[in-house]
Amino acid sequence: MLLENAKLMDGRVADVRIAGAHIEQISPSLKAKEAERRVDCKGLTLLPSLVDLGVFLHNLQAKTYTELKTQAFKGGVGAIMGIDLAPLYSLNEPEMQPLDFKEAEDPLENTIPKEAQKAKDPICLHPLNARQRLQNLSKIVSGLSGPACLYIYNLEGQKLLPALDYAKMLKLPLVCGVRGYEGRPTLGIADTTPLAYKLGLPSVSPLIQIKEVGKYASMALHTKIDTMLDSVVEIEALHIATSLKNLGAPLFVQTPLHHLILTENVYQTYDPRFKILPPLKSQDQQKALQKALQEGKIDMLTSLHYTRPPQGQQIFEEAPFGVHCIENAFSLAYTHLVQTGLVSLEKLIDLMAATPARFLGLNCAEVCEGKEARLMLVDLKGACVVENPHSPYYQESLKGRVCFVFQGEDIVYGA
């Protein structure tokens, strides 16, 4: 496949040849081979597609994954890592006893992990999932053909230490959930601020995330295991992570895109579309978070998309947490972060593609010869409107329209 007249991120216009799954050649002018498929990219910018390591799944059915990928491609997201929600909603201590052999024979049968392997997406293994308990991880990992990580959430003391041992033994990077209360939907809806008291909403103390970040950041310093802290939004927690990084901890900090765009003021409408975990911040806290982004204290951004299907009219307090937005991921980030001057386009791609790919060892997220051709063509001057009525951004007009998404020589989104 030959992409002709593509504008690259550095402003150059070039032809890009894709052979199989990889970028084979980049040159100011390439001659098309016989019967080679050609795509005219004039007026469009060629970028790496996004890598989202913070997508949450309400079930592990293959159909859920297929539908999710369709939405993701529309938003310019070429690779996703799905995290199983079910174990997170258990408020009980995890059971980590070995499974019997028959139960563990095919732990990936008809599940998202098997589908993810086909798409060469990273796989998130969860020791609280009945089929992915620690004692079965070596069997599971040996059967994987792509990158994987181990997700840690709500583990303490003697439950946490074996997880670290297995991660180190199997060379699995860690993703640590530090989002706060995860159990019942009525827990931790808002921060402990005057607005929460005014609206009568259950609140959650920032100390929960600060404590979790301190624990996992110190753990990374001790074990030297690559560790991503997921959904960090507390400024004090960012300071802790930065301090441990400076001491040599191999830490990556991921923050949801929405905390840089929305503030807690949206809660005044009691609209379930805005119910998000961790809770949205005040305007002053949001500005501090934006400053931390510019100072390099945040390494990755995520859509924090949930696959849970929406359910009609719901009372705000009783509605489940979850954001529907991945189908507009690039446009949202480009409009609210790049167009406002908060970050450059190059920095945005680093936050939402290059660094997540580097964390999990994916050979993509660069328009460079030899890299996997997970790419997108975008019209940076074009506009699109958020059509999903369940999105917090419904009917908002956004800049940066995704026109095509490529996975190797396959056009997975676009004409």
mmCIF file of N, CA and C in Angstrom, residues 11-138:
data_model
loop_
_atom_site.group_PDB
_atom_site.id
_atom_site.type_symbol
_atom_site.label_atom_id
_atom_site.label_comp_id
_atom_site.label_asym_id
_atom_site.label_seq_id
_atom_site.Cartn_x
_atom_site.Cartn_y
_atom_site.Cartn_z
ATOM 1 N N GLY A 11 5.890 18.556 9.463
ATOM 2 C CA GLY A 11 5.568 19.494 8.390
ATOM 3 C C GLY A 11 5.966 19.025 7.008
ATOM 4 N N ARG A 12 6.824 18.005 6.899
ATOM 5 C CA ARG A 12 7.220 17.488 5.588
ATOM 6 C C ARG A 12 6.043 16.793 4.910
ATOM 7 N N VAL A 13 6.082 16.785 3.581
ATOM 8 C CA VAL A 13 5.123 16.007 2.794
ATOM 9 C C VAL A 13 5.890 14.850 2.170
ATOM 10 N N ALA A 14 5.366 13.628 2.340
ATOM 11 C CA ALA A 14 6.102 12.451 1.874
ATOM 12 C C ALA A 14 5.145 11.359 1.446
ATOM 13 N N ASP A 15 5.707 10.386 0.714
ATOM 14 C CA ASP A 15 4.999 9.150 0.394
ATOM 15 C C ASP A 15 5.455 8.084 1.383
ATOM 16 N N VAL A 16 4.516 7.268 1.824
ATOM 17 C CA VAL A 16 4.822 6.234 2.815
ATOM 18 C C VAL A 16 4.338 4.889 2.282
ATOM 19 N N ARG A 17 5.266 3.933 2.181
ATOM 20 C CA ARG A 17 4.892 2.599 1.701
ATOM 21 C C ARG A 17 4.736 1.650 2.893
ATOM 22 N N ILE A 18 3.619 0.939 2.885
ATOM 23 C CA ILE A 18 3.332 -0.072 3.909
ATOM 24 C C ILE A 18 3.395 -1.435 3.241
ATOM 25 N N ALA A 19 4.162 -2.329 3.829
ATOM 26 C CA ALA A 19 4.251 -3.702 3.326
ATOM 27 C C ALA A 19 3.920 -4.646 4.464
ATOM 28 N N GLY A 20 2.828 -5.386 4.297
ATOM 29 C CA GLY A 20 2.400 -6.267 5.378
ATOM 30 C C GLY A 20 1.962 -5.446 6.571
ATOM 31 N N ALA A 21 2.592 -5.687 7.718
ATOM 32 C CA ALA A 21 2.201 -4.992 8.940
ATOM 33 C C ALA A 21 3.068 -3.770 9.231
ATOM 34 N N HIS A 22 4.112 -3.518 8.417
ATOM 35 C CA HIS A 22 5.107 -2.520 8.782
ATOM 36 C C HIS A 22 5.260 -1.404 7.747
ATOM 37 N N ILE A 23 5.825 -0.296 8.203
ATOM 38 C CA ILE A 23 6.204 0.798 7.316
ATOM 39 C C ILE A 23 7.525 0.414 6.662
ATOM 40 N N GLU A 24 7.515 0.303 5.361
ATOM 41 C CA GLU A 24 8.707 -0.155 4.648
ATOM 42 C C GLU A 24 9.592 0.996 4.186
ATOM 43 N N GLN A 25 8.968 2.090 3.747
ATOM 44 C CA GLN A 25 9.764 3.147 3.120
ATOM 45 C C GLN A 25 9.049 4.490 3.261
ATOM 46 N N ILE A 26 9.816 5.545 3.539
ATOM 47 C CA ILE A 26 9.308 6.912 3.585
ATOM 48 C C ILE A 26 10.233 7.765 2.719
ATOM 49 N N SER A 27 9.644 8.473 1.753
ATOM 50 C CA SER A 27 10.460 9.262 0.823
ATOM 51 C C SER A 27 9.617 10.418 0.275
ATOM 52 N N PRO A 28 10.280 11.505 -0.147
ATOM 53 C CA PRO A 28 9.522 12.610 -0.754
ATOM 54 C C PRO A 28 8.713 12.167 -1.960
ATOM 55 N N SER A 29 9.197 11.140 -2.661
ATOM 56 C CA SER A 29 8.473 10.666 -3.836
ATOM 57 C C SER A 29 8.761 9.184 -4.065
ATOM 58 N N LEU A 30 7.713 8.391 -4.076
ATOM 59 C CA LEU A 30 7.851 6.955 -4.327
ATOM 60 C C LEU A 30 6.973 6.573 -5.517
ATOM 61 N N LYS A 31 7.492 5.697 -6.364
ATOM 62 C CA LYS A 31 6.736 5.220 -7.514
ATOM 63 C C LYS A 31 5.922 4.004 -7.110
ATOM 64 N N ALA A 32 4.652 4.037 -7.460
ATOM 65 C CA ALA A 32 3.776 2.921 -7.115
ATOM 66 C C ALA A 32 4.182 1.665 -7.856
ATOM 67 N N LYS A 33 4.137 0.537 -7.148
ATOM 68 C CA LYS A 33 4.409 -0.752 -7.771
ATOM 69 C C LYS A 33 3.164 -1.230 -8.514
ATOM 70 N N GLU A 34 3.368 -2.203 -9.373
ATOM 71 C CA GLU A 34 2.248 -2.746 -10.141
ATOM 72 C C GLU A 34 1.189 -3.325 -9.193
ATOM 73 N N ALA A 35 -0.049 -2.925 -9.397
ATOM 74 C CA ALA A 35 -1.207 -3.390 -8.618
ATOM 75 C C ALA A 35 -1.155 -2.957 -7.144
ATOM 76 N N GLU A 36 -0.252 -2.037 -6.801
ATOM 77 C CA GLU A 36 -0.173 -1.566 -5.416
ATOM 78 C C GLU A 36 -1.337 -0.621 -5.113
ATOM 79 N N ARG A 37 -1.968 -0.815 -3.998
ATOM 80 C CA ARG A 37 -3.071 0.052 -3.597
ATOM 81 C C ARG A 37 -2.520 1.428 -3.222
ATOM 82 N N ARG A 38 -3.184 2.488 -3.697
ATOM 83 C CA ARG A 38 -2.728 3.852 -3.452
ATOM 84 C C ARG A 38 -3.810 4.644 -2.725
ATOM 85 N N VAL A 39 -3.385 5.452 -1.769
ATOM 86 C CA VAL A 39 -4.301 6.335 -1.045
ATOM 87 C C VAL A 39 -3.758 7.748 -1.134
ATOM 88 N N ASP A 40 -4.552 8.664 -1.698
ATOM 89 C CA ASP A 40 -4.132 10.058 -1.809
ATOM 90 C C ASP A 40 -4.410 10.763 -0.484
ATOM 91 N N CYS A 41 -3.348 11.230 0.159
ATOM 92 C CA CYS A 41 -3.462 11.830 1.494
ATOM 93 C C CYS A 41 -3.365 13.353 1.459
ATOM 94 N N LYS A 42 -3.496 13.946 0.288
ATOM 95 C CA LYS A 42 -3.326 15.388 0.166
ATOM 96 C C LYS A 42 -4.249 16.134 1.122
ATOM 97 N N GLY A 43 -3.663 17.056 1.893
ATOM 98 C CA GLY A 43 -4.434 17.840 2.846
ATOM 99 C C GLY A 43 -4.623 17.173 4.196
ATOM 100 N N LEU A 44 -4.146 15.924 4.318
ATOM 101 C CA LEU A 44 -4.324 15.185 5.575
ATOM 102 C C LEU A 44 -2.970 14.943 6.243
ATOM 103 N N THR A 45 -3.001 14.828 7.548
ATOM 104 C CA THR A 45 -1.785 14.617 8.329
ATOM 105 C C THR A 45 -1.709 13.161 8.772
ATOM 106 N N LEU A 46 -0.550 12.545 8.529
ATOM 107 C CA LEU A 46 -0.339 11.151 8.912
ATOM 108 C C LEU A 46 0.289 11.096 10.300
ATOM 109 N N LEU A 47 -0.395 10.413 11.213
ATOM 110 C CA LEU A 47 0.045 10.310 12.602
ATOM 111 C C LEU A 47 -0.010 8.859 13.055
ATOM 112 N N PRO A 48 0.736 8.507 14.087
ATOM 113 C CA PRO A 48 0.519 7.186 14.699
ATOM 114 C C PRO A 48 -0.880 7.158 15.300
ATOM 115 N N SER A 49 -1.565 6.041 15.186
ATOM 116 C CA SER A 49 -2.842 5.922 15.894
ATOM 117 C C SER A 49 -2.561 5.832 17.391
ATOM 118 N N LEU A 50 -3.562 6.121 18.190
ATOM 119 C CA LEU A 50 -3.388 6.216 19.639
ATOM 120 C C LEU A 50 -3.314 4.834 20.281
ATOM 121 N N VAL A 51 -2.714 4.784 21.455
ATOM 122 C CA VAL A 51 -2.625 3.567 22.257
ATOM 123 C C VAL A 51 -3.268 3.882 23.608
ATOM 124 N N ASP A 52 -4.391 3.253 23.905
ATOM 125 C CA ASP A 52 -5.149 3.567 25.123
ATOM 126 C C ASP A 52 -5.042 2.414 26.116
ATOM 127 N N LEU A 53 -4.390 2.664 27.237
ATOM 128 C CA LEU A 53 -4.177 1.629 28.249
ATOM 129 C C LEU A 53 -5.119 1.785 29.435
ATOM 130 N N GLY A 54 -6.258 2.445 29.229
ATOM 131 C CA GLY A 54 -7.197 2.631 30.335
ATOM 132 C C GLY A 54 -8.638 2.445 29.924
ATOM 133 N N VAL A 55 -8.939 1.322 29.263
ATOM 134 C CA VAL A 55 -10.300 1.015 28.830
ATOM 135 C C VAL A 55 -10.850 -0.090 29.728
ATOM 136 N N PHE A 56 -12.065 0.103 30.233
ATOM 137 C CA PHE A 56 -12.627 -0.844 31.201
ATOM 138 C C PHE A 56 -13.811 -1.601 30.600
ATOM 139 N N LEU A 57 -13.856 -2.913 30.884
ATOM 140 C CA LEU A 57 -14.774 -3.835 30.231
ATOM 141 C C LEU A 57 -15.796 -4.390 31.218
ATOM 142 N N HIS A 58 -17.067 -4.322 30.844
ATOM 143 C CA HIS A 58 -18.104 -4.839 31.742
ATOM 144 C C HIS A 58 -18.280 -6.346 31.604
ATOM 145 N N ASN A 59 -17.713 -6.930 30.568
ATOM 146 C CA ASN A 59 -17.641 -8.391 30.465
ATOM 147 C C ASN A 59 -16.468 -8.746 29.561
ATOM 148 N N LEU A 60 -16.147 -10.039 29.501
ATOM 149 C CA LEU A 60 -15.004 -10.477 28.699
ATOM 150 C C LEU A 60 -15.440 -11.253 27.460
ATOM 151 N N GLN A 61 -16.598 -10.914 26.926
ATOM 152 C CA GLN A 61 -17.083 -11.599 25.734
ATOM 153 C C GLN A 61 -16.411 -11.036 24.483
ATOM 154 N N ALA A 62 -16.186 -11.917 23.520
ATOM 155 C CA ALA A 62 -15.534 -11.506 22.280
ATOM 156 C C ALA A 62 -16.338 -10.420 21.559
ATOM 157 N N LYS A 63 -17.667 -10.491 21.620
ATOM 158 C CA LYS A 63 -18.516 -9.502 20.958
ATOM 159 C C LYS A 63 -18.276 -8.103 21.525
ATOM 160 N N THR A 64 -18.102 -8.027 22.843
ATOM 161 C CA THR A 64 -17.829 -6.737 23.484
ATOM 162 C C THR A 64 -16.551 -6.129 22.936
ATOM 163 N N TYR A 65 -15.526 -6.976 22.783
ATOM 164 C CA TYR A 65 -14.240 -6.491 22.285
ATOM 165 C C TYR A 65 -14.365 -6.018 20.842
ATOM 166 N N THR A 66 -15.076 -6.764 20.012
ATOM 167 C CA THR A 66 -15.226 -6.400 18.600
ATOM 168 C C THR A 66 -15.925 -5.053 18.462
ATOM 169 N N GLU A 67 -16.985 -4.842 19.221
ATOM 170 C CA GLU A 67 -17.703 -3.567 19.177
ATOM 171 C C GLU A 67 -16.822 -2.427 19.683
ATOM 172 N N LEU A 68 -16.058 -2.704 20.725
ATOM 173 C CA LEU A 68 -15.156 -1.707 21.280
ATOM 174 C C LEU A 68 -14.114 -1.280 20.261
ATOM 175 N N LYS A 69 -13.538 -2.241 19.544
ATOM 176 C CA LYS A 69 -12.515 -1.913 18.550
ATOM 177 C C LYS A 69 -13.094 -1.029 17.442
ATOM 178 N N THR A 70 -14.314 -1.275 17.041
ATOM 179 C CA THR A 70 -14.952 -0.445 16.022
ATOM 180 C C THR A 70 -15.060 0.999 16.491
ATOM 181 N N GLN A 71 -15.484 1.175 17.745
ATOM 182 C CA GLN A 71 -15.567 2.522 18.313
ATOM 183 C C GLN A 71 -14.185 3.157 18.422
ATOM 184 N N ALA A 72 -13.214 2.369 18.859
ATOM 185 C CA ALA A 72 -11.863 2.894 19.059
ATOM 186 C C ALA A 72 -11.260 3.384 17.755
ATOM 187 N N PHE A 73 -11.403 2.606 16.686
ATOM 188 C CA PHE A 73 -10.851 3.021 15.401
ATOM 189 C C PHE A 73 -11.444 4.360 14.959
ATOM 190 N N LYS A 74 -12.731 4.543 15.191
ATOM 191 C CA LYS A 74 -13.386 5.798 14.808
ATOM 192 C C LYS A 74 -12.734 6.986 15.513
ATOM 193 N N GLY A 75 -12.246 6.761 16.735
ATOM 194 C CA GLY A 75 -11.605 7.826 17.496
ATOM 195 C C GLY A 75 -10.108 7.907 17.296
ATOM 196 N N GLY A 76 -9.575 7.119 16.349
ATOM 197 C CA GLY A 76 -8.143 7.158 16.091
ATOM 198 C C GLY A 76 -7.319 6.316 17.045
ATOM 199 N N VAL A 77 -7.963 5.431 17.780
ATOM 200 C CA VAL A 77 -7.256 4.567 18.733
ATOM 201 C C VAL A 77 -6.985 3.228 18.053
ATOM 202 N N GLY A 78 -5.709 2.944 17.794
ATOM 203 C CA GLY A 78 -5.355 1.731 17.069
ATOM 204 C C GLY A 78 -5.086 0.546 17.961
ATOM 205 N N ALA A 79 -4.694 0.789 19.216
ATOM 206 C CA ALA A 79 -4.409 -0.298 20.152
ATOM 207 C C ALA A 79 -5.037 0.032 21.498
ATOM 208 N N ILE A 80 -5.648 -0.959 22.111
ATOM 209 C CA ILE A 80 -6.294 -0.764 23.412
ATOM 210 C C ILE A 80 -5.858 -1.862 24.368
ATOM 211 N N MET A 81 -5.944 -1.562 25.635
ATOM 212 C CA MET A 81 -5.768 -2.586 26.659
ATOM 213 C C MET A 81 -7.008 -2.578 27.538
ATOM 214 N N GLY A 82 -7.770 -3.653 27.471
ATOM 215 C CA GLY A 82 -9.004 -3.742 28.239
ATOM 216 C C GLY A 82 -8.753 -4.280 29.636
ATOM 217 N N ILE A 83 -9.364 -3.639 30.626
ATOM 218 C CA ILE A 83 -9.240 -4.044 32.026
ATOM 219 C C ILE A 83 -10.589 -4.522 32.509
ATOM 220 N N ASP A 84 -10.622 -5.718 33.064
ATOM 221 C CA ASP A 84 -11.858 -6.347 33.517
ATOM 222 C C ASP A 84 -12.414 -5.608 34.736
ATOM 223 N N LEU A 85 -13.663 -5.130 34.615
ATOM 224 C CA LEU A 85 -14.285 -4.400 35.725
ATOM 225 C C LEU A 85 -14.776 -5.303 36.843
ATOM 226 N N ALA A 86 -15.217 -6.517 36.494
ATOM 227 C CA ALA A 86 -15.909 -7.357 37.474
ATOM 228 C C ALA A 86 -15.125 -7.563 38.768
ATOM 229 N N PRO A 87 -13.837 -7.923 38.729
ATOM 230 C CA PRO A 87 -13.115 -8.119 39.990
ATOM 231 C C PRO A 87 -12.981 -6.848 40.816
ATOM 232 N N LEU A 88 -12.992 -5.687 40.133
ATOM 233 C CA LEU A 88 -12.828 -4.429 40.853
ATOM 234 C C LEU A 88 -14.056 -4.091 41.677
ATOM 235 N N TYR A 89 -15.206 -4.634 41.290
ATOM 236 C CA TYR A 89 -16.429 -4.323 42.004
ATOM 237 C C TYR A 89 -16.690 -5.275 43.163
ATOM 238 N N SER A 90 -15.759 -6.162 43.416
ATOM 239 C CA SER A 90 -15.859 -7.024 44.581
ATOM 240 C C SER A 90 -15.188 -6.331 45.755
ATOM 241 N N LEU A 91 -15.911 -6.181 46.847
ATOM 242 C CA LEU A 91 -15.352 -5.545 48.029
ATOM 243 C C LEU A 91 -14.744 -6.575 48.966
ATOM 244 N N ASN A 92 -14.691 -7.830 48.526
ATOM 245 C CA ASN A 92 -14.123 -8.891 49.359
ATOM 246 C C ASN A 92 -12.634 -9.041 49.084
ATOM 247 N N GLU A 93 -11.926 -9.619 50.045
ATOM 248 C CA GLU A 93 -10.520 -9.929 49.849
ATOM 249 C C GLU A 93 -10.387 -10.940 48.712
ATOM 250 N N PRO A 94 -9.422 -10.780 47.820
ATOM 251 C CA PRO A 94 -9.284 -11.717 46.702
ATOM 252 C C PRO A 94 -8.875 -13.102 47.155
ATOM 253 N N GLU A 95 -9.399 -14.092 46.463
ATOM 254 C CA GLU A 95 -9.040 -15.489 46.717
ATOM 255 C C GLU A 95 -7.941 -15.871 45.733
ATOM 256 N N MET A 96 -6.789 -16.310 46.222
ATOM 257 C CA MET A 96 -5.662 -16.594 45.343
ATOM 258 C C MET A 96 -5.203 -18.041 45.449
ATOM 259 N N GLN A 97 -6.087 -18.929 45.818
ATOM 260 C CA GLN A 97 -5.723 -20.342 45.871
ATOM 261 C C GLN A 97 -5.635 -20.891 44.449
ATOM 262 N N PRO A 98 -4.831 -21.940 44.229
ATOM 263 C CA PRO A 98 -4.713 -22.506 42.877
ATOM 264 C C PRO A 98 -6.037 -23.078 42.392
ATOM 265 N N LEU A 99 -6.257 -22.977 41.106
ATOM 266 C CA LEU A 99 -7.394 -23.653 40.489
ATOM 267 C C LEU A 99 -7.021 -25.100 40.225
ATOM 268 N N ASP A 100 -8.025 -25.944 40.070
ATOM 269 C CA ASP A 100 -7.664 -27.301 39.677
ATOM 270 C C ASP A 100 -7.287 -27.284 38.195
ATOM 271 N N PHE A 101 -6.571 -28.309 37.756
ATOM 272 C CA PHE A 101 -5.968 -28.298 36.436
ATOM 273 C C PHE A 101 -7.006 -28.176 35.322
ATOM 274 N N LYS A 102 -8.137 -28.868 35.452
ATOM 275 C CA LYS A 102 -9.139 -28.847 34.394
ATOM 276 C C LYS A 102 -9.683 -27.444 34.180
ATOM 277 N N GLU A 103 -9.881 -26.714 35.279
ATOM 278 C CA GLU A 103 -10.426 -25.356 35.162
ATOM 279 C C GLU A 103 -9.440 -24.422 34.483
ATOM 280 N N ALA A 104 -8.168 -24.704 34.613
ATOM 281 C CA ALA A 104 -7.157 -23.808 34.081
ATOM 282 C C ALA A 104 -6.659 -24.193 32.693
ATOM 283 N N GLU A 105 -7.260 -25.241 32.080
ATOM 284 C CA GLU A 105 -6.727 -25.733 30.811
ATOM 285 C C GLU A 105 -6.759 -24.702 29.698
ATOM 286 N N ASP A 106 -7.882 -23.976 29.539
ATOM 287 C CA ASP A 106 -7.958 -22.954 28.489
ATOM 288 C C ASP A 106 -8.491 -21.666 29.097
ATOM 289 N N PRO A 107 -7.661 -20.915 29.811
ATOM 290 C CA PRO A 107 -8.135 -19.736 30.515
ATOM 291 C C PRO A 107 -8.560 -18.591 29.597
ATOM 292 N N LEU A 108 -8.228 -18.668 28.315
ATOM 293 C CA LEU A 108 -8.587 -17.587 27.408
ATOM 294 C C LEU A 108 -9.754 -17.940 26.485
ATOM 295 N N GLU A 109 -10.411 -19.037 26.758
ATOM 296 C CA GLU A 109 -11.458 -19.537 25.868
ATOM 297 C C GLU A 109 -12.567 -18.504 25.670
ATOM 298 N N ASN A 110 -12.822 -18.154 24.396
ATOM 299 C CA ASN A 110 -13.896 -17.253 24.008
ATOM 300 C C ASN A 110 -13.921 -15.943 24.782
ATOM 301 N N THR A 111 -12.788 -15.400 25.078
ATOM 302 C CA THR A 111 -12.751 -14.172 25.854
ATOM 303 C C THR A 111 -12.005 -13.085 25.103
ATOM 304 N N ILE A 112 -12.082 -11.880 25.635
ATOM 305 C CA ILE A 112 -11.403 -10.745 25.025
ATOM 306 C C ILE A 112 -9.909 -10.978 24.866
ATOM 307 N N PRO A 113 -9.211 -11.562 25.864
ATOM 308 C CA PRO A 113 -7.779 -11.786 25.653
ATOM 309 C C PRO A 113 -7.461 -12.544 24.363
ATOM 310 N N LYS A 114 -8.277 -13.548 24.030
ATOM 311 C CA LYS A 114 -8.019 -14.289 22.796
ATOM 312 C C LYS A 114 -8.245 -13.397 21.582
ATOM 313 N N GLU A 115 -9.291 -12.580 21.619
ATOM 314 C CA GLU A 115 -9.545 -11.658 20.514
ATOM 315 C C GLU A 115 -8.452 -10.599 20.431
ATOM 316 N N ALA A 116 -7.988 -10.139 21.588
ATOM 317 C CA ALA A 116 -6.944 -9.116 21.613
ATOM 318 C C ALA A 116 -5.658 -9.628 20.967
ATOM 319 N N GLN A 117 -5.369 -10.899 21.182
ATOM 320 C CA GLN A 117 -4.167 -11.463 20.571
ATOM 321 C C GLN A 117 -4.231 -11.392 19.059
ATOM 322 N N LYS A 118 -5.412 -11.651 18.503
ATOM 323 C CA LYS A 118 -5.567 -11.596 17.052
ATOM 324 C C LYS A 118 -5.259 -10.193 16.524
ATOM 325 N N ALA A 119 -5.620 -9.178 17.315
ATOM 326 C CA ALA A 119 -5.407 -7.791 16.900
ATOM 327 C C ALA A 119 -4.057 -7.252 17.343
ATOM 328 N N LYS A 120 -3.243 -8.103 17.966
ATOM 329 C CA LYS A 120 -1.928 -7.705 18.480
ATOM 330 C C LYS A 120 -2.039 -6.584 19.499
ATOM 331 N N ASP A 121 -3.124 -6.593 20.268
ATOM 332 C CA ASP A 121 -3.308 -5.631 21.342
ATOM 333 C C ASP A 121 -2.715 -6.176 22.630
ATOM 334 N N PRO A 122 -2.258 -5.290 23.521
ATOM 335 C CA PRO A 122 -1.751 -5.762 24.815
ATOM 336 C C PRO A 122 -2.862 -6.379 25.647
ATOM 337 N N ILE A 123 -2.499 -7.333 26.482
ATOM 338 C CA ILE A 123 -3.459 -8.044 27.316
ATOM 339 C C ILE A 123 -3.204 -7.703 28.777
ATOM 340 N N CYS A 124 -4.275 -7.393 29.478
ATOM 341 C CA CYS A 124 -4.183 -7.072 30.893
ATOM 342 C C CYS A 124 -4.635 -8.287 31.702
ATOM 343 N N LEU A 125 -3.703 -8.895 32.420
ATOM 344 C CA LEU A 125 -4.014 -10.048 33.264
ATOM 345 C C LEU A 125 -4.344 -9.563 34.671
ATOM 346 N N HIS A 126 -5.341 -10.183 35.265
ATOM 347 C CA HIS A 126 -5.876 -9.702 36.539
ATOM 348 C C HIS A 126 -5.888 -10.832 37.552
ATOM 349 N N PRO A 127 -5.075 -10.768 38.604
ATOM 350 C CA PRO A 127 -5.030 -11.878 39.564
ATOM 351 C C PRO A 127 -6.304 -12.044 40.375
ATOM 352 N N LEU A 128 -7.244 -11.098 40.268
ATOM 353 C CA LEU A 128 -8.522 -11.258 40.953
ATOM 354 C C LEU A 128 -9.554 -11.932 40.053
ATOM 355 N N ASN A 129 -9.206 -12.116 38.781
ATOM 356 C CA ASN A 129 -10.080 -12.837 37.867
ATOM 357 C C ASN A 129 -9.919 -14.329 38.136
ATOM 358 N N ALA A 130 -11.032 -15.049 38.240
ATOM 359 C CA ALA A 130 -10.995 -16.459 38.636
ATOM 360 C C ALA A 130 -10.125 -17.308 37.712
ATOM 361 N N ARG A 131 -9.994 -16.910 36.442
ATOM 362 C CA ARG A 131 -9.217 -17.710 35.492
ATOM 363 C C ARG A 131 -7.779 -17.218 35.339
ATOM 364 N N GLN A 132 -7.434 -16.148 36.034
ATOM 365 C CA GLN A 132 -6.097 -15.582 35.864
ATOM 366 C C GLN A 132 -5.370 -15.460 37.204
ATOM 367 N N ARG A 133 -5.670 -16.335 38.134
ATOM 368 C CA ARG A 133 -5.022 -16.268 39.441
ATOM 369 C C ARG A 133 -3.525 -16.474 39.292
ATOM 370 N N LEU A 134 -2.796 -16.019 40.277
ATOM 371 C CA LEU A 134 -1.346 -15.998 40.171
ATOM 372 C C LEU A 134 -0.756 -17.345 39.783
ATOM 373 N N GLN A 135 -1.270 -18.408 40.376
ATOM 374 C CA GLN A 135 -0.678 -19.722 40.133
ATOM 375 C C GLN A 135 -0.865 -20.185 38.700
ATOM 376 N N ASN A 136 -1.752 -19.542 37.936
ATOM 377 C CA ASN A 136 -1.978 -19.926 36.543
ATOM 378 C C ASN A 136 -1.278 -18.989 35.550
ATOM 379 N N LEU A 137 -0.655 -17.940 36.067
ATOM 380 C CA LEU A 137 -0.116 -16.934 35.161
ATOM 381 C C LEU A 137 0.994 -17.461 34.265
ATOM 382 N N SER A 138 1.867 -18.310 34.798
ATOM 383 C CA SER A 138 2.966 -18.799 33.963
ATOM 384 C C SER A 138 2.429 -19.585 32.779
#
